[in-house]
mmCIF file of C-alpha atoms in Angstrom:
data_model
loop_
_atom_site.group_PDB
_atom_site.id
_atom_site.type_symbol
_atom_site.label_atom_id
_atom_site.label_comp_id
_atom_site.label_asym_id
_atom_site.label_seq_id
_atom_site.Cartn_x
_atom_site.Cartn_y
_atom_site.Cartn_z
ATOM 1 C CA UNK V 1 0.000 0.000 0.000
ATOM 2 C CA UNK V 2 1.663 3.152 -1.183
ATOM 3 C CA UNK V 3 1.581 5.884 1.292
ATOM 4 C CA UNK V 4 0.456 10.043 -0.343
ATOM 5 C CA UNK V 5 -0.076 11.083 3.151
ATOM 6 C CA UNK V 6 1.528 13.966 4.044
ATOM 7 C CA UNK V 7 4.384 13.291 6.432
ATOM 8 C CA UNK V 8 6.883 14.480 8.859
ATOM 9 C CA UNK V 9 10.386 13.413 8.387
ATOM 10 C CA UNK V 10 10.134 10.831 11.699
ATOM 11 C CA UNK V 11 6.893 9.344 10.657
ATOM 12 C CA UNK V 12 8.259 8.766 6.821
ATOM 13 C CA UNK V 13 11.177 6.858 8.045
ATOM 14 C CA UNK V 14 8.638 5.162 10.894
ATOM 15 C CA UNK V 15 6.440 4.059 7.582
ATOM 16 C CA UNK V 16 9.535 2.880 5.403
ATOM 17 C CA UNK V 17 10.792 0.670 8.304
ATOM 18 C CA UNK V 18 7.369 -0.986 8.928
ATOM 19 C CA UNK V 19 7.405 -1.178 5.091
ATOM 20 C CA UNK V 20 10.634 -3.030 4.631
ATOM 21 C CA UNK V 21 9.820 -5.398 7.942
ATOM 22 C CA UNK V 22 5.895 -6.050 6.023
ATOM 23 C CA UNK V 23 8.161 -7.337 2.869
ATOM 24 C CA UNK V 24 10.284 -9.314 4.802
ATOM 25 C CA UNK V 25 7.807 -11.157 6.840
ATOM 26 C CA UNK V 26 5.827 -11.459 3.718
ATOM 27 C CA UNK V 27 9.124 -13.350 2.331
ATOM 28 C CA UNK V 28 10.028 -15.168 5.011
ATOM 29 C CA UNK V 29 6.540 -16.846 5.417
ATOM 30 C CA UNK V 30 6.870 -17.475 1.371
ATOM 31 C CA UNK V 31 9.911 -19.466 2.299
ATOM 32 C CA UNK V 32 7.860 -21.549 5.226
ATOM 33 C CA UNK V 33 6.078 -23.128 2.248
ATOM 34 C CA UNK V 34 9.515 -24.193 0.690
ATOM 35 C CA UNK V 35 10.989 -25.534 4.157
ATOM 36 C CA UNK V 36 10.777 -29.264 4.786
ATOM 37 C CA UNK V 37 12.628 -29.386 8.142
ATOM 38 C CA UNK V 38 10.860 -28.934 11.175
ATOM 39 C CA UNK V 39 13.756 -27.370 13.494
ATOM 40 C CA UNK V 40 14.571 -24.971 10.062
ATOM 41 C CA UNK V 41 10.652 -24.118 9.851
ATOM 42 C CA UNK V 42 10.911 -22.998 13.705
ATOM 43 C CA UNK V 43 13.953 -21.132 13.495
ATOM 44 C CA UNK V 44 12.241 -19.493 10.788
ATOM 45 C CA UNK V 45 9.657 -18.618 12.608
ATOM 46 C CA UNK V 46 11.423 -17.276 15.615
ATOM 47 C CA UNK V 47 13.469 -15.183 13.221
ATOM 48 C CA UNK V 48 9.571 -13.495 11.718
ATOM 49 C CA UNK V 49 8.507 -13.337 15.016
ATOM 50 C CA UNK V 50 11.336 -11.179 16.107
ATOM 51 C CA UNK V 51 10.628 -8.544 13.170
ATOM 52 C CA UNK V 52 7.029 -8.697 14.199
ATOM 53 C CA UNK V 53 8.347 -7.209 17.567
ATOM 54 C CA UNK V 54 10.377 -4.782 16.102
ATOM 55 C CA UNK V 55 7.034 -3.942 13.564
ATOM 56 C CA UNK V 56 4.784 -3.374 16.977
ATOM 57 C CA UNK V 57 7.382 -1.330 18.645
ATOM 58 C CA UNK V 58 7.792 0.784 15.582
ATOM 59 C CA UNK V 59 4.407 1.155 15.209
ATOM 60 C CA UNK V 60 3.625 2.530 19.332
ATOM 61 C CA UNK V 61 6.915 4.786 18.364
ATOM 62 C CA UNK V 62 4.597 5.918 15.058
ATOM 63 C CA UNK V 63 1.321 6.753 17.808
ATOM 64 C CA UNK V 64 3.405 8.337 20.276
ATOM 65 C CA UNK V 65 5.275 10.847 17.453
ATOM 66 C CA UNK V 66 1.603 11.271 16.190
ATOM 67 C CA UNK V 67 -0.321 12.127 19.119
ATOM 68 C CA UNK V 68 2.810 14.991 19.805
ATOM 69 C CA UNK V 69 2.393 16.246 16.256
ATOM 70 C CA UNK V 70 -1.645 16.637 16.753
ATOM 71 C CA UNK V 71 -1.884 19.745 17.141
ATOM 72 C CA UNK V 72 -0.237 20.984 14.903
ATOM 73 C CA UNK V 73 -1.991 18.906 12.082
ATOM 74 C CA UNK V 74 -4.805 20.043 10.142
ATOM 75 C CA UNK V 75 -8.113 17.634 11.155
ATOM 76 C CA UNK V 76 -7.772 15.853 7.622
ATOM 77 C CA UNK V 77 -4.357 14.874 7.369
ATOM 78 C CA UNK V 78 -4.027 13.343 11.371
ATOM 79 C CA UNK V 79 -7.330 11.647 9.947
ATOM 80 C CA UNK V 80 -4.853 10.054 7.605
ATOM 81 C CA UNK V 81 -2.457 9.941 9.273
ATOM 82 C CA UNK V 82 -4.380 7.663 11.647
ATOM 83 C CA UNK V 83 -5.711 5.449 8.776
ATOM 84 C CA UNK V 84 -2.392 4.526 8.403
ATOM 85 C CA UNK V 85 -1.610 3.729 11.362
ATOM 86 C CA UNK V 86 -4.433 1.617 11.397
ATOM 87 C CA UNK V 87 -4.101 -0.368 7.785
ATOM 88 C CA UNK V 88 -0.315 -0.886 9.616
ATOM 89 C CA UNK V 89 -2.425 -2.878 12.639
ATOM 90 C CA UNK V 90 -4.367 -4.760 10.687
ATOM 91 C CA UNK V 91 -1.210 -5.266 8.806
ATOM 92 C CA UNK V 92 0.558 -7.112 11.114
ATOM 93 C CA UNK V 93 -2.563 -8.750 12.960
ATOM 94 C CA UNK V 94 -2.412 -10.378 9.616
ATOM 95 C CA UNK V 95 0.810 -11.615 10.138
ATOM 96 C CA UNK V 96 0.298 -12.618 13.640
ATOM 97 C CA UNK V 97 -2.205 -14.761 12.615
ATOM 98 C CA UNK V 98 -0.112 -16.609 9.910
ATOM 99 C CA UNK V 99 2.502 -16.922 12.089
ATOM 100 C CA UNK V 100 -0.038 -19.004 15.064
ATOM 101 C CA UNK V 101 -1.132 -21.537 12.292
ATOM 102 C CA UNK V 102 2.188 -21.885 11.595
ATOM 103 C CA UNK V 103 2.570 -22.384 14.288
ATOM 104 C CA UNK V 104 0.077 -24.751 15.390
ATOM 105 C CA UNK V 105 1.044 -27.021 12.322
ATOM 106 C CA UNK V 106 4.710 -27.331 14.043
ATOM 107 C CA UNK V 107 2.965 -28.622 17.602
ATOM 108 C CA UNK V 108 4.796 -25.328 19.058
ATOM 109 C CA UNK V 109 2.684 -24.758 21.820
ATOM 110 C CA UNK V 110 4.941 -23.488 24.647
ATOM 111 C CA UNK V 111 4.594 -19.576 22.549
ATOM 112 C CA UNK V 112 1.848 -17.534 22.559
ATOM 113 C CA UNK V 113 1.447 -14.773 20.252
ATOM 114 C CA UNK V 114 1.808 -10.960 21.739
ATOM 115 C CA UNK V 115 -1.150 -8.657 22.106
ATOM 116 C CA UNK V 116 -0.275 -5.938 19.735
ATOM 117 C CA UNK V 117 -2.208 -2.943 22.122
ATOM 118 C CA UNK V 118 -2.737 -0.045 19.450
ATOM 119 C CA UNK V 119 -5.799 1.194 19.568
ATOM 120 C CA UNK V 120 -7.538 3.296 17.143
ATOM 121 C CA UNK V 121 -6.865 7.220 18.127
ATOM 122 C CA UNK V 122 -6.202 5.897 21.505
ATOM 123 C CA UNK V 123 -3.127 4.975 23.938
ATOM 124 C CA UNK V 124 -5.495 2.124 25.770
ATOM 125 C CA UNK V 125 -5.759 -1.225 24.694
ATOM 126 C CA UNK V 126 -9.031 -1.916 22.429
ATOM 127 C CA UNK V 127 -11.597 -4.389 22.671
ATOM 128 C CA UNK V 128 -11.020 -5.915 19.368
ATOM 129 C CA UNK V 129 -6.804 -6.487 19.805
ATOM 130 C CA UNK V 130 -8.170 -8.498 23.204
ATOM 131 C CA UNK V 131 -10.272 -10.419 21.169
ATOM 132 C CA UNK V 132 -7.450 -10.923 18.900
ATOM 133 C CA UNK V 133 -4.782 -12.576 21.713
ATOM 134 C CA UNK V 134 -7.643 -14.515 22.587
ATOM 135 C CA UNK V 135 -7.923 -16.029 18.938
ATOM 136 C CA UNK V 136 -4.838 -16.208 18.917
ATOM 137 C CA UNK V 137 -3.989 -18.817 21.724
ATOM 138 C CA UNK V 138 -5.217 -22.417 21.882
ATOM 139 C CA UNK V 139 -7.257 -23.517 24.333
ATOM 140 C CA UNK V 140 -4.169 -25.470 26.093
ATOM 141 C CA UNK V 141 -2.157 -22.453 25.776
ATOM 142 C CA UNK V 142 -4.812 -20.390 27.374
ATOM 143 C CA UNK V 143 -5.081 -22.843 30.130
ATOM 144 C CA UNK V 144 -1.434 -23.123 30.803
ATOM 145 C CA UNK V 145 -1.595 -19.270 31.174
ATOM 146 C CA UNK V 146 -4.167 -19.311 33.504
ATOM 147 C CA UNK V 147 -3.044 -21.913 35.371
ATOM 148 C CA UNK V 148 0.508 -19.786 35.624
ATOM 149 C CA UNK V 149 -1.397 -16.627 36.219
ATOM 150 C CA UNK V 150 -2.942 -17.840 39.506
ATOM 151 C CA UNK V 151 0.048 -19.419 40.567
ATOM 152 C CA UNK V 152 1.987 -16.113 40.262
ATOM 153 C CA UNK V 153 -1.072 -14.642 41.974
ATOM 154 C CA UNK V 154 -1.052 -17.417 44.892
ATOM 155 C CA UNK V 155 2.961 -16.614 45.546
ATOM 156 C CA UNK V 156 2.321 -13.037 45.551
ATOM 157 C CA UNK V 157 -0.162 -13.612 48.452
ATOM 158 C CA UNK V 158 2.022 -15.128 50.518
ATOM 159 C CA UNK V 159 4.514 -12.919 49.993
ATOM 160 C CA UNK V 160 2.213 -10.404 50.938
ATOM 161 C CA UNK V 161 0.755 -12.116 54.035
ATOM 162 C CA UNK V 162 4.598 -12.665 55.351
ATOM 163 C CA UNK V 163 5.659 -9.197 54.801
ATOM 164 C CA UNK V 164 2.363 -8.592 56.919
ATOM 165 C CA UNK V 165 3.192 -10.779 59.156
ATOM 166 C CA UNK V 166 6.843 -9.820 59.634
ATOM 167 C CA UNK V 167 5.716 -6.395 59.658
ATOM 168 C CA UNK V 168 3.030 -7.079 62.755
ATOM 169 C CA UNK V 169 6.248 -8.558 64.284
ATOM 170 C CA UNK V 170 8.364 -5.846 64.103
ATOM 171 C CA UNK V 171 5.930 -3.723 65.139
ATOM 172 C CA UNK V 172 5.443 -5.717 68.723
ATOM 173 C CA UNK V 173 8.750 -5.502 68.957
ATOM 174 C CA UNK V 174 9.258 -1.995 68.758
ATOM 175 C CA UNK V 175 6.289 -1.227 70.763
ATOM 176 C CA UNK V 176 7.911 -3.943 73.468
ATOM 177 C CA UNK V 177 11.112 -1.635 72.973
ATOM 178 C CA UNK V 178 9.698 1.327 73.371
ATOM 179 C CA UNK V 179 7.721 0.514 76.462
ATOM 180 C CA UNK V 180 10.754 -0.601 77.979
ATOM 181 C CA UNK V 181 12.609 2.845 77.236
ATOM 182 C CA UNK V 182 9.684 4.614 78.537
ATOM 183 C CA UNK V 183 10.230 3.145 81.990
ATOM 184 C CA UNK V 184 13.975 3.265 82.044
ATOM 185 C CA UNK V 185 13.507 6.536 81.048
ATOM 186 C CA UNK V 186 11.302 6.967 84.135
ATOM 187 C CA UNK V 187 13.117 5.266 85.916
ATOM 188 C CA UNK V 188 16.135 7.778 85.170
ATOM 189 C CA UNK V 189 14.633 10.821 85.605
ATOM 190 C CA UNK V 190 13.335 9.815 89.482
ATOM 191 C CA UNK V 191 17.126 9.024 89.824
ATOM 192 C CA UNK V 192 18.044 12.249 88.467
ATOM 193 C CA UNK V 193 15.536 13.802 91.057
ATOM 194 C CA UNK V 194 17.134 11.477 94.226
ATOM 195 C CA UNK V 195 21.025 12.656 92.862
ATOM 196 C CA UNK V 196 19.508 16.601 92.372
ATOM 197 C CA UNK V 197 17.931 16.484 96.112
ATOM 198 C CA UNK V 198 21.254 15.172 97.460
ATOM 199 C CA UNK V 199 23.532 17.380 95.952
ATOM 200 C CA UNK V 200 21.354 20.422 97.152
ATOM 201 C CA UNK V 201 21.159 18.537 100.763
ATOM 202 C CA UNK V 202 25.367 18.096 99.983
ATOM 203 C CA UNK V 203 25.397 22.112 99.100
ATOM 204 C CA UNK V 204 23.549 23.133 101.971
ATOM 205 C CA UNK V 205 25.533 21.274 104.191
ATOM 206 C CA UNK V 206 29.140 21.771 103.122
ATOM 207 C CA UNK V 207 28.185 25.712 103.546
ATOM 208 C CA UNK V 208 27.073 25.280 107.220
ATOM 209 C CA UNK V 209 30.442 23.196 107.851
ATOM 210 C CA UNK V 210 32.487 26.316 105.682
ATOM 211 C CA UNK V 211 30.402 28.788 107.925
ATOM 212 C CA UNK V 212 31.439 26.793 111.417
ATOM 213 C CA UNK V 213 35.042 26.441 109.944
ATOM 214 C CA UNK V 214 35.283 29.628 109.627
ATOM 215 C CA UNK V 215 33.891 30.915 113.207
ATOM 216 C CA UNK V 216 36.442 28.012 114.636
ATOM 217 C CA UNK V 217 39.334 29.462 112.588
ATOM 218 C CA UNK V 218 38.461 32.958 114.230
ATOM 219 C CA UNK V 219 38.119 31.570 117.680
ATOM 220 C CA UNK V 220 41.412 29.785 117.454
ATOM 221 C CA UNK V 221 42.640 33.094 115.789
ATOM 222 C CA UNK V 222 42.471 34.992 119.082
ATOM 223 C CA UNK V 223 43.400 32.412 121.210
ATOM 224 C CA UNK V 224 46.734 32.082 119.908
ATOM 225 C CA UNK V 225 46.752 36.631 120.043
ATOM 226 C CA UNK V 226 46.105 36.273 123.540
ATOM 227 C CA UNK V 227 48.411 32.767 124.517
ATOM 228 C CA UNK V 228 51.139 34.865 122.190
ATOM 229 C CA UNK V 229 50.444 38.272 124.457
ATOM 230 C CA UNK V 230 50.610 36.009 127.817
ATOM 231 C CA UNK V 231 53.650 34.412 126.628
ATOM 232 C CA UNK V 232 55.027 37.669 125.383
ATOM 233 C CA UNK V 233 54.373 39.147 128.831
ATOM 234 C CA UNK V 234 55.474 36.372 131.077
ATOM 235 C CA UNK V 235 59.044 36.804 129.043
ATOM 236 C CA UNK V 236 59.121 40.308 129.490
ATOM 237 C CA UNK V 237 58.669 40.603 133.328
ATOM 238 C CA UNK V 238 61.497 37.613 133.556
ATOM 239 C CA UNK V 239 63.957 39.453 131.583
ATOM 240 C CA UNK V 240 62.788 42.942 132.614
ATOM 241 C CA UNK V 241 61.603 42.718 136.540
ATOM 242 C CA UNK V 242 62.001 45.763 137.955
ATOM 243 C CA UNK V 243 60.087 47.278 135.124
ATOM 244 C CA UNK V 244 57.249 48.889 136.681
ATOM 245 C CA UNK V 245 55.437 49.891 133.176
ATOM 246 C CA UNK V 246 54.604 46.565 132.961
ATOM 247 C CA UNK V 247 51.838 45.797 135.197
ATOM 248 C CA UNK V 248 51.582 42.152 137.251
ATOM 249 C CA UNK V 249 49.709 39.556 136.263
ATOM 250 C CA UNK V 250 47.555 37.851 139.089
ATOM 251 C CA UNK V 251 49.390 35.001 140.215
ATOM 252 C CA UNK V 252 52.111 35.435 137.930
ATOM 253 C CA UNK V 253 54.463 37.261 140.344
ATOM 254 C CA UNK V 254 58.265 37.330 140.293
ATOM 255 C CA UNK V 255 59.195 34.488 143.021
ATOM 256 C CA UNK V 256 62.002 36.539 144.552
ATOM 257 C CA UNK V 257 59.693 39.290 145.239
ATOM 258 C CA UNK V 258 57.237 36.493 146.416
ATOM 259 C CA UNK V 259 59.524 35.657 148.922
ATOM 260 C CA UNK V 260 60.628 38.826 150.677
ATOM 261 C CA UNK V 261 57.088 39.915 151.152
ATOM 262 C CA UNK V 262 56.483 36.850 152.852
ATOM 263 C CA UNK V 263 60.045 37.344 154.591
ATOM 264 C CA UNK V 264 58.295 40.749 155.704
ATOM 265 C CA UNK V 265 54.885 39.194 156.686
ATOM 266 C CA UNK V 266 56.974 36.914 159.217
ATOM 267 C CA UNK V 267 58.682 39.580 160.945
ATOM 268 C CA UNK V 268 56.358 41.722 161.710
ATOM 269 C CA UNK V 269 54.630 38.906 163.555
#
């Protein structure tokens, strides 16, 4: 189908790839008719269903580059421009197709054919390219994916319910852990209060000791002034007796003048 739609440079090279891959696979299943071997026929058809690939990933890269270029299009030629992407669909639906009866006539079961998801003006999948994986899978085939679908589906619960369960676990855990903290925490801070009260108890009483310290160090203070002034005095009146600026102290008399007043006493009785 030759292409007099008005292009940008992107989409013409898009459309000449998806051209050249619709002539090759158009070959290559040619040749499937000439191939006798059953191991050459499914190489063959590996190597078709590979361009088929690279066909449907062109052809999302042709949407994409057409839904940016959209509005800047006139109404008409994105129109066309979405015919074409359509006939390209349908195109290789065709091909998908051959390739399952192929397929089917080499008893290659263990491959199902791709859902080509290119709607019509749209990025979501249509109705009709579900209907067409459908089609496109034997019943076995469809089983088998079911069958693998729920199993995936089973494993991914029980993944889930461990995590769940793992997470419950940590969660007592660190609710056990926190409690714990929260009482030694407690448990500190009344500790704190007990070593607070006795250092204030400690304060209060090392300044009454400092305070009665200091009234003994003054009391011993002029004790030693007035042993030092006895002493001082007591040396005096032994060196200097006869010194009469220096007044007697009670009881502390000189012994010689002691005696002679007793001496005195005597005779006058």
């Amino acid at each position: 189908m030759a292409s007099d739609v008005p292009m940008s440079p992107e989409l013409e090279q898009i459309d000449g790839e998806v051209q050249d891959i619709f002539r090759a696979l158009q070959n290559g299943f040619q040749k499937m008719d000439k191939i006798k071997d059953s191991n050459r026929q499914a190489k063959q058809l590996e190597d078709l269903t590979e361009k088929m690939k690279e066909c449907k990933r062109l052809i999302k890269e042709f949407d994409r580059i057409l839904k940016d270029e959209e509005p800047n299009n006139p109404s008409e030629v994105h129109k066309q421009l979405n015919d074409r992407k359509q006939y390209m669909i349908k195109e290789l639906n065709s091909y998908v197709t051959l390739r399952k009866t192929y397929q089917s006539s080499l008893g290659n079961n263990n491959k199902r054919v791709e859902l080509f998801d290119m709607g019509a003006g749209s990025s979501e999948p249509a109705a009709e390219d579900n209907i067409q994986m459908a089609s496109a899978m034997t019943n076995q085939q469809l089983m088998d994916a079911g069958r693998e679908q729920m199993t995936q589906t089973d494993q991914a619960i029980d993944r889930s319910k461990m995590v769940v369960a793992q997470t419950i676990e940590g969660g007592t855990q660190t609710a056990s852990a926190l409690t714990q903290q929260t009482e030694q925490m407690k448990r500190i801070g009344n500790e704190l209060d007990s070593v607070h009260f006795s250092l204030k108890k400690a304060s209060q009483l090392v300044k009454e000791i400092g305070r009665q310290v200091a009234t003994d160090k003054c009391i011993m203070a002029l004790l030693f002034l007035i042993v030092c002034g006895v002493i001082a005095i007591i040396v005096v009146k032994i060196v200097k007796p006869h010194n009469k600026n220096i007044r007697d102290i009670p009881g502390l008399a000189p012994p010689a003048q002691n005696f002679q007043i007793s001496n005195r006493r005597l005779l006058s009785s």
